[in-house]
Amino acid sequence: IIWATLRIERGIRRSGSNRDLNSAPEFEMSDIFYFARRGVASIMDDEVTKRFSAEELESWNLLTRSNNNFHYISLRLTVLWGLGLLIRYSFLLPLRVTLAFTGVGLLVFLTCVIGLLPNGRLKNFLSQKVHLMCYRICVRALTAIITYHDSENKPKNGGICVANHTSPIDVIILASDGCYAMVGQIHGGLMGVIQRSMVKACPHIWFERSEVKDRHLVAKRLSDHVEDKSKLPILIFPEGTCINNTSVMMFKKGSFEIGATVYPVAIKYDPRFGDAFWNSSKFGMVNYLLRMMSSWAIVCSVWYLPPMSREEGEDACQFANRVKAAIARQGGLVDLLWDGGLKRGKVKDTFKEEQQKLYSKMLVGTQEDRTHRKGALSSL
């Protein structure tokens, strides 16, 4: 980026587009101080990539997820760690796996049975009761201790519930306190069986792989759903990826373009008893669930925020940022503007161009601005 912007600088100076630049020398060492400082600061404290790894704890929680060297500090700690390992894997894990299979099995079977009923109030009533029962069994399989705040703001029919995303179990955490229409891509295997059975009893929104990238089709399906006030609120995680429970990253604007009432929800996990963050680049789904079920417990707090609507003159991006800021503020999370897609992809050229444009504006500023900037840099 430094050399690219230097080339831009030389081009501007040669073109004579600014009188102040014509009299300036070809290159000054102070021209690179800004990016050198920003680069060193990013290396020392990268606010993006550290959001995609497990949150570090101040003290050891007797789980193997923490530093394995901690249990060699003393014989007493080693004994405690060994007892905890025995309890978690020989007693808690088998019990939790049994509960998980029970909850998923009942969900598949009962939703298929309810799907045979004609559409009506009885079918909707039974569907909601079955979903709540099965999700609460699955929550017990994780020994989840959940505290719900401000339940009077719970999402209502015809709205969209948006929440920060830490783990796939975010769905279970929210669905055990209320019924939602899920949105997602159609999968194969066991997940596909669950999706096909659920949609028989409740109007969830599943997309084929080829349809996911069609923004207009996705928006049309979501808009048609929220216009029907008899249907359940849609549950969406606009970040599009799991973040490590320390921050909220950029919200995709698609769900904010529809014009429906948005019900923000903030989810905050307590990592002292078990880390709920899913590092999908390091652990597969089965491995992750086993680690969750072998933790002490999953402790979290859920805040239902007051409903929010798009204001006059506000575009979808501004609305999304306003909702994101409210969630971050309530959950005690860091509000970041970066795209969670950086978890797997490279930095977009648009981000680089923004930095280059910023540097170009610094170059074409007045002589007074240049003098002020040099004084600020010299004071560092």
Short mmCIF file of C-alpha atoms in Angstrom, two decimals:
data_model
loop_
_atom_site.label_atom_id
_atom_site.label_comp_id
_atom_site.label_asym_id
_atom_site.label_seq_id
_atom_site.Cartn_x
_atom_site.Cartn_y
_atom_site.Cartn_z
CA ILE A 1 0.00 0.00 0.00
CA ILE A 2 2.88 2.39 0.83
CA TRP A 3 4.56 2.01 -2.56
CA ALA A 4 1.23 2.18 -4.39
CA THR A 5 0.37 5.44 -2.70
CA LEU A 6 3.85 6.77 -3.37
CA ARG A 7 3.27 6.09 -7.08
CA ILE A 8 -0.04 7.97 -6.82
CA GLU A 9 1.80 10.83 -5.14
CA ARG A 10 4.37 11.02 -7.92
CA GLY A 11 1.63 10.92 -10.52
CA ILE A 12 -0.21 13.78 -8.86
CA ARG A 13 2.94 15.84 -8.63
CA ARG A 14 3.86 15.23 -12.28
CA SER A 15 0.36 16.06 -13.49
CA GLY A 16 0.57 19.47 -11.84
CA SER A 17 -2.99 19.10 -10.51
CA ASN A 18 -2.09 21.00 -7.35
CA ARG A 19 0.03 24.10 -7.16
CA ASP A 20 1.38 23.30 -3.73
CA LEU A 21 2.58 19.93 -4.97
CA ASN A 22 4.40 21.39 -7.97
CA SER A 23 6.79 23.18 -5.67
CA ALA A 24 7.22 20.21 -3.36
CA PRO A 25 10.21 17.89 -3.65
CA GLU A 26 9.80 14.52 -5.41
CA PHE A 27 9.87 12.58 -2.15
CA GLU A 28 10.10 13.37 1.56
CA MET A 29 10.88 10.79 4.21
CA SER A 30 8.01 12.13 6.32
CA ASP A 31 5.57 11.08 3.59
CA ILE A 32 5.73 7.45 4.72
CA PHE A 33 5.56 8.09 8.47
CA TYR A 34 1.78 7.88 8.53
CA PHE A 35 1.64 4.40 6.97
CA ALA A 36 4.70 3.20 8.85
CA ARG A 37 3.01 4.09 12.13
CA ARG A 38 -0.28 2.50 11.06
CA GLY A 39 1.52 -0.64 9.91
CA VAL A 40 3.46 -1.09 13.14
CA ALA A 41 0.30 -0.44 15.18
CA SER A 42 -1.59 -3.08 13.18
CA ILE A 43 1.16 -5.65 13.74
CA MET A 44 1.25 -4.98 17.47
CA ASP A 45 -2.53 -4.98 17.93
CA ASP A 46 -4.46 -6.42 14.98
CA GLU A 47 -8.12 -5.73 15.73
CA VAL A 48 -9.40 -8.07 12.98
CA THR A 49 -7.68 -11.45 12.83
CA LYS A 50 -7.66 -11.89 16.62
CA ARG A 51 -11.48 -11.90 16.47
CA PHE A 52 -11.34 -15.26 14.67
CA SER A 53 -9.52 -17.20 17.41
CA ALA A 54 -10.64 -18.27 20.88
CA GLU A 55 -10.79 -15.56 23.53
CA GLU A 56 -7.88 -15.74 25.96
CA LEU A 57 -8.77 -16.18 29.62
CA GLU A 58 -7.01 -14.45 32.51
CA SER A 59 -7.04 -17.65 34.57
CA TRP A 60 -7.21 -21.35 33.77
CA ASN A 61 -10.73 -22.86 33.87
CA LEU A 62 -9.52 -26.49 34.19
CA LEU A 63 -10.44 -27.20 30.56
CA THR A 64 -8.00 -28.56 28.00
CA ARG A 65 -8.94 -25.65 25.71
CA SER A 66 -6.74 -23.44 27.88
CA ASN A 67 -2.96 -23.61 28.01
CA ASN A 68 -2.10 -27.27 28.58
CA ASN A 69 0.96 -26.31 30.61
CA PHE A 70 -1.22 -24.81 33.34
CA HIS A 71 -2.06 -28.16 34.92
CA TYR A 72 1.63 -28.85 35.59
CA ILE A 73 1.98 -25.87 37.91
CA SER A 74 1.41 -27.98 41.03
CA LEU A 75 0.37 -31.50 42.02
CA ARG A 76 -2.90 -30.18 43.45
CA LEU A 77 -3.88 -28.57 40.16
CA THR A 78 -2.92 -31.72 38.29
CA VAL A 79 -5.20 -33.81 40.52
CA LEU A 80 -8.08 -31.32 40.13
CA TRP A 81 -7.65 -31.29 36.36
CA GLY A 82 -7.62 -35.11 36.27
CA LEU A 83 -10.80 -35.34 38.36
CA GLY A 84 -12.49 -32.78 36.15
CA LEU A 85 -11.44 -34.69 33.04
CA LEU A 86 -12.90 -37.90 34.48
CA ILE A 87 -16.22 -36.24 35.42
CA ARG A 88 -16.63 -34.38 32.15
CA TYR A 89 -15.83 -37.27 29.81
CA SER A 90 -17.14 -40.28 31.75
CA PHE A 91 -20.35 -38.80 33.18
CA LEU A 92 -21.36 -35.47 31.63
CA LEU A 93 -20.46 -36.22 28.00
CA PRO A 94 -22.47 -39.49 27.65
CA LEU A 95 -25.48 -37.91 29.35
CA ARG A 96 -25.34 -34.85 27.11
CA VAL A 97 -24.91 -36.88 23.92
CA THR A 98 -27.98 -38.93 24.90
CA LEU A 99 -30.01 -35.76 25.45
CA ALA A 100 -28.83 -34.31 22.13
CA PHE A 101 -29.88 -37.38 20.15
CA THR A 102 -33.19 -37.42 22.02
CA GLY A 103 -33.92 -33.78 21.20
CA VAL A 104 -32.95 -34.05 17.52
CA GLY A 105 -34.79 -37.35 17.11
CA LEU A 106 -37.99 -35.98 18.62
CA LEU A 107 -37.71 -32.84 16.48
CA VAL A 108 -37.45 -34.85 13.24
CA PHE A 109 -40.20 -37.33 14.15
CA LEU A 110 -42.76 -34.93 15.62
CA THR A 111 -42.38 -32.26 12.92
CA CYS A 112 -42.93 -34.93 10.26
CA VAL A 113 -46.11 -36.02 12.05
CA ILE A 114 -47.34 -32.43 12.45
CA GLY A 115 -46.62 -31.83 8.76
CA LEU A 116 -49.41 -34.28 7.93
CA LEU A 117 -52.00 -31.99 9.53
CA PRO A 118 -53.86 -29.39 7.44
CA ASN A 119 -52.69 -25.79 7.72
CA GLY A 120 -54.45 -23.96 10.50
CA ARG A 121 -54.29 -22.76 14.08
CA LEU A 122 -53.97 -26.29 15.53
CA LYS A 123 -50.96 -27.08 13.33
CA ASN A 124 -49.25 -23.79 14.22
CA PHE A 125 -49.91 -24.32 17.92
CA LEU A 126 -48.53 -27.87 17.95
CA SER A 127 -45.54 -26.84 15.82
CA GLN A 128 -44.54 -24.09 18.23
CA LYS A 129 -44.88 -26.37 21.27
CA VAL A 130 -42.83 -29.14 19.63
CA HIS A 131 -40.08 -26.76 18.53
CA LEU A 132 -39.81 -25.22 22.00
CA MET A 133 -39.73 -28.61 23.71
CA CYS A 134 -37.07 -30.07 21.41
CA TYR A 135 -34.85 -26.98 21.50
CA ARG A 136 -35.00 -26.91 25.28
CA ILE A 137 -33.92 -30.56 25.40
CA CYS A 138 -30.97 -29.66 23.14
CA VAL A 139 -30.12 -26.74 25.45
CA ARG A 140 -30.02 -29.19 28.36
CA ALA A 141 -27.62 -31.30 26.33
CA LEU A 142 -25.17 -28.38 26.53
CA THR A 143 -25.94 -27.64 30.19
CA ALA A 144 -26.69 -24.11 29.05
CA ILE A 145 -27.44 -21.60 31.77
CA ILE A 146 -29.20 -18.72 30.02
CA THR A 147 -30.39 -15.42 31.47
CA TYR A 148 -32.94 -13.57 29.33
CA HIS A 149 -33.36 -9.83 29.84
CA ASP A 150 -36.18 -7.48 28.77
CA SER A 151 -38.51 -10.19 27.49
CA GLU A 152 -41.14 -7.56 26.71
CA ASN A 153 -39.05 -6.72 23.61
CA LYS A 154 -39.13 -10.26 22.23
CA PRO A 155 -39.54 -10.41 18.41
CA LYS A 156 -43.10 -10.51 17.10
CA ASN A 157 -44.66 -11.95 13.96
CA GLY A 158 -43.91 -10.04 10.79
CA GLY A 159 -40.54 -8.81 12.06
CA ILE A 160 -36.88 -9.73 11.66
CA CYS A 161 -34.73 -10.75 14.62
CA VAL A 162 -31.03 -9.92 14.15
CA ALA A 163 -28.29 -10.96 16.59
CA ASN A 164 -24.53 -11.12 16.86
CA HIS A 165 -23.08 -14.51 15.92
CA THR A 166 -20.63 -16.49 18.04
CA SER A 167 -21.64 -20.10 17.55
CA PRO A 168 -24.10 -22.36 15.70
CA ILE A 169 -25.81 -22.89 19.06
CA ASP A 170 -26.95 -19.25 18.97
CA VAL A 171 -29.99 -20.62 17.15
CA ILE A 172 -30.78 -23.04 19.97
CA ILE A 173 -30.18 -20.38 22.63
CA LEU A 174 -32.77 -18.05 21.07
CA ALA A 175 -35.20 -20.72 19.85
CA SER A 176 -35.52 -22.20 23.34
CA ASP A 177 -37.22 -18.96 24.45
CA GLY A 178 -39.36 -18.31 21.38
CA CYS A 179 -40.21 -19.66 17.94
CA TYR A 180 -38.55 -18.31 14.80
CA ALA A 181 -38.52 -18.94 11.09
CA MET A 182 -34.99 -19.98 10.16
CA VAL A 183 -33.16 -18.81 7.05
CA GLY A 184 -30.33 -20.76 5.49
CA GLN A 185 -28.93 -22.86 2.69
CA ILE A 186 -30.17 -26.38 2.07
CA HIS A 187 -27.66 -29.00 3.24
CA GLY A 188 -27.27 -32.72 2.78
CA GLY A 189 -26.82 -35.49 5.32
CA LEU A 190 -28.28 -35.23 8.82
CA MET A 191 -28.67 -31.45 8.59
CA GLY A 192 -30.69 -31.86 5.41
CA VAL A 193 -33.00 -34.39 7.09
CA ILE A 194 -33.61 -31.95 9.96
CA GLN A 195 -34.29 -29.07 7.54
CA ARG A 196 -36.77 -31.05 5.45
CA SER A 197 -38.67 -32.23 8.53
CA MET A 198 -38.79 -28.75 10.11
CA VAL A 199 -40.19 -27.07 7.01
CA LYS A 200 -43.12 -29.50 6.98
CA ALA A 201 -44.39 -28.10 10.28
CA CYS A 202 -43.26 -24.46 10.03
CA PRO A 203 -42.61 -22.10 7.08
CA HIS A 204 -38.82 -21.85 7.32
CA ILE A 205 -36.91 -20.29 4.42
CA TRP A 206 -34.35 -22.62 2.84
CA PHE A 207 -32.38 -21.73 -0.30
CA GLU A 208 -30.71 -23.92 -2.86
CA ARG A 209 -26.98 -23.37 -3.31
CA SER A 210 -27.60 -21.73 -6.70
CA GLU A 211 -30.14 -19.30 -5.17
CA VAL A 212 -28.01 -17.99 -2.29
CA LYS A 213 -26.09 -15.52 -4.48
CA ASP A 214 -29.28 -14.15 -6.05
CA ARG A 215 -29.84 -11.13 -3.80
CA HIS A 216 -33.12 -10.16 -5.43
CA LEU A 217 -34.58 -13.65 -4.97
CA VAL A 218 -33.47 -13.77 -1.33
CA ALA A 219 -34.94 -10.32 -0.66
CA LYS A 220 -38.21 -11.31 -2.36
CA ARG A 221 -38.57 -14.46 -0.23
CA LEU A 222 -37.85 -12.55 2.97
CA SER A 223 -40.19 -9.70 2.04
CA ASP A 224 -43.05 -12.09 1.24
CA HIS A 225 -42.56 -13.78 4.61
CA VAL A 226 -42.61 -10.63 6.76
CA GLU A 227 -45.67 -9.26 4.95
CA ASP A 228 -47.68 -12.18 6.33
CA LYS A 229 -48.26 -11.19 9.96
CA SER A 230 -49.38 -14.71 10.82
CA LYS A 231 -45.88 -16.11 10.19
CA LEU A 232 -43.11 -16.30 12.78
CA PRO A 233 -40.37 -13.66 12.93
CA ILE A 234 -37.29 -14.40 10.84
CA LEU A 235 -34.02 -15.11 12.68
CA ILE A 236 -30.91 -13.77 10.90
CA PHE A 237 -27.25 -13.36 11.86
CA PRO A 238 -26.11 -10.52 9.58
CA GLU A 239 -22.38 -10.94 10.28
CA GLY A 240 -22.42 -14.09 8.17
CA THR A 241 -19.69 -15.81 10.23
CA CYS A 242 -18.83 -16.63 13.85
CA ILE A 243 -16.91 -14.00 15.86
CA ASN A 244 -15.16 -14.85 19.12
CA ASN A 245 -17.62 -13.16 21.52
CA THR A 246 -15.47 -10.04 21.95
CA SER A 247 -16.81 -7.84 19.14
CA VAL A 248 -19.47 -7.30 16.49
CA MET A 249 -18.32 -7.01 12.90
CA MET A 250 -19.98 -5.55 9.81
CA PHE A 251 -23.63 -6.46 9.23
CA LYS A 252 -24.64 -7.44 5.71
CA LYS A 253 -27.25 -4.96 4.52
CA GLY A 254 -29.61 -7.43 2.80
CA SER A 255 -31.96 -7.97 5.74
CA PHE A 256 -32.14 -4.21 6.37
CA GLU A 257 -33.32 -3.35 2.85
CA ILE A 258 -36.70 -5.04 3.25
CA GLY A 259 -38.25 -2.31 5.37
CA ALA A 260 -39.58 -4.60 8.11
CA THR A 261 -39.32 -3.91 11.84
CA VAL A 262 -36.00 -5.16 13.20
CA TYR A 263 -35.72 -6.67 16.68
CA PRO A 264 -32.06 -6.53 17.80
CA VAL A 265 -30.79 -9.20 20.20
CA ALA A 266 -27.42 -9.17 21.98
CA ILE A 267 -25.84 -12.48 23.03
CA LYS A 268 -22.86 -12.58 25.40
CA TYR A 269 -21.22 -15.82 26.58
CA ASP A 270 -19.18 -16.29 29.75
CA PRO A 271 -16.02 -18.15 28.61
CA ARG A 272 -14.98 -19.11 32.14
CA PHE A 273 -17.12 -22.26 32.07
CA GLY A 274 -16.87 -23.12 28.38
CA ASP A 275 -15.95 -21.31 25.20
CA ALA A 276 -18.88 -21.24 22.78
CA PHE A 277 -16.93 -19.74 19.86
CA TRP A 278 -16.71 -21.99 16.79
CA ASN A 279 -13.43 -21.65 14.92
CA SER A 280 -14.65 -23.35 11.74
CA SER A 281 -11.20 -23.20 10.12
CA LYS A 282 -9.78 -25.29 12.97
CA PHE A 283 -12.60 -27.60 14.11
CA GLY A 284 -15.30 -29.46 12.22
CA MET A 285 -18.89 -29.40 13.42
CA VAL A 286 -18.77 -32.81 15.16
CA ASN A 287 -15.46 -32.04 16.88
CA TYR A 288 -16.80 -28.66 17.96
CA LEU A 289 -20.00 -30.11 19.44
CA LEU A 290 -18.02 -32.73 21.35
CA ARG A 291 -15.83 -30.00 22.82
CA MET A 292 -18.94 -28.07 23.80
CA MET A 293 -20.54 -31.07 25.45
CA SER A 294 -17.36 -31.86 27.35
CA SER A 295 -17.15 -28.34 28.82
CA TRP A 296 -18.38 -27.53 32.31
CA ALA A 297 -21.35 -25.51 31.09
CA ILE A 298 -22.42 -22.87 28.58
CA VAL A 299 -23.31 -19.69 30.42
CA CYS A 300 -24.70 -16.74 28.50
CA SER A 301 -26.90 -13.67 28.74
CA VAL A 302 -29.45 -12.61 26.12
CA TRP A 303 -30.80 -9.07 25.86
CA TYR A 304 -33.91 -8.28 23.82
CA LEU A 305 -33.54 -4.70 22.63
CA PRO A 306 -36.44 -2.39 21.70
CA PRO A 307 -37.59 -2.77 18.06
CA MET A 308 -35.96 -0.48 15.52
CA SER A 309 -37.20 0.80 12.16
CA ARG A 310 -35.48 2.47 9.26
CA GLU A 311 -35.59 6.25 9.65
CA GLU A 312 -36.42 8.73 6.93
CA GLY A 313 -33.43 9.44 4.70
CA GLU A 314 -31.48 6.51 6.17
CA ASP A 315 -30.08 3.93 3.77
CA ALA A 316 -29.71 0.21 4.51
CA CYS A 317 -26.02 0.45 5.47
CA GLN A 318 -26.65 3.25 7.95
CA PHE A 319 -29.57 1.35 9.45
CA ALA A 320 -27.46 -1.81 9.76
CA ASN A 321 -24.66 0.13 11.49
CA ARG A 322 -27.13 1.72 13.91
CA VAL A 323 -28.54 -1.69 14.87
CA LYS A 324 -25.03 -3.14 15.18
CA ALA A 325 -23.94 -0.31 17.46
CA ALA A 326 -26.94 -0.90 19.74
CA ILE A 327 -26.16 -4.63 20.00
CA ALA A 328 -22.47 -3.98 20.71
CA ARG A 329 -23.28 -1.38 23.36
CA GLN A 330 -25.75 -3.65 25.19
CA GLY A 331 -23.56 -6.76 25.06
CA GLY A 332 -20.34 -4.99 26.03
CA LEU A 333 -18.77 -5.87 22.68
CA VAL A 334 -16.37 -3.93 20.47
CA ASP A 335 -18.10 -2.34 17.47
CA LEU A 336 -15.95 -2.96 14.37
CA LEU A 337 -16.54 -1.82 10.80
CA TRP A 338 -14.52 -4.67 9.27
CA ASP A 339 -16.19 -7.39 7.22
CA GLY A 340 -16.28 -10.83 8.84
CA GLY A 341 -15.55 -12.25 5.37
CA LEU A 342 -11.88 -11.47 6.07
CA LYS A 343 -11.93 -14.66 8.15
CA ARG A 344 -11.37 -16.64 4.95
CA GLY A 345 -10.90 -14.10 2.17
CA LYS A 346 -8.27 -11.51 1.34
CA VAL A 347 -8.63 -7.81 1.93
CA LYS A 348 -10.81 -6.31 -0.77
CA ASP A 349 -9.29 -3.85 -3.20
CA THR A 350 -11.89 -1.30 -2.11
CA PHE A 351 -10.35 -1.19 1.38
CA LYS A 352 -6.90 -0.60 -0.10
CA GLU A 353 -8.27 2.10 -2.38
CA GLU A 354 -9.87 3.86 0.58
CA GLN A 355 -6.49 4.06 2.31
CA GLN A 356 -4.88 5.31 -0.89
CA LYS A 357 -7.56 7.96 -1.30
CA LEU A 358 -7.06 9.02 2.31
CA TYR A 359 -3.34 9.43 1.68
CA SER A 360 -3.99 11.34 -1.55
CA LYS A 361 -6.22 13.78 0.35
CA MET A 362 -3.38 14.31 2.78
CA LEU A 363 -1.04 15.10 -0.12
CA VAL A 364 -3.30 17.61 -1.85
CA GLY A 365 -4.05 19.46 1.38
CA THR A 366 -2.91 22.98 2.04
CA GLN A 367 0.58 23.85 3.20
CA GLU A 368 -0.90 24.57 6.63
CA ASP A 369 -2.32 21.05 6.84
CA ARG A 370 1.04 19.58 5.83
CA THR A 371 2.85 21.62 8.50
CA HIS A 372 0.29 20.59 11.13
CA ARG A 373 0.65 16.92 10.19
CA LYS A 374 4.44 17.06 10.40
CA GLY A 375 4.17 18.64 13.85
CA ALA A 376 1.82 15.86 14.99
CA LEU A 377 4.14 13.15 13.66
CA SER A 378 7.20 14.68 15.28
CA SER A 379 5.42 14.66 18.64
CA LEU A 380 4.91 10.85 18.53
#
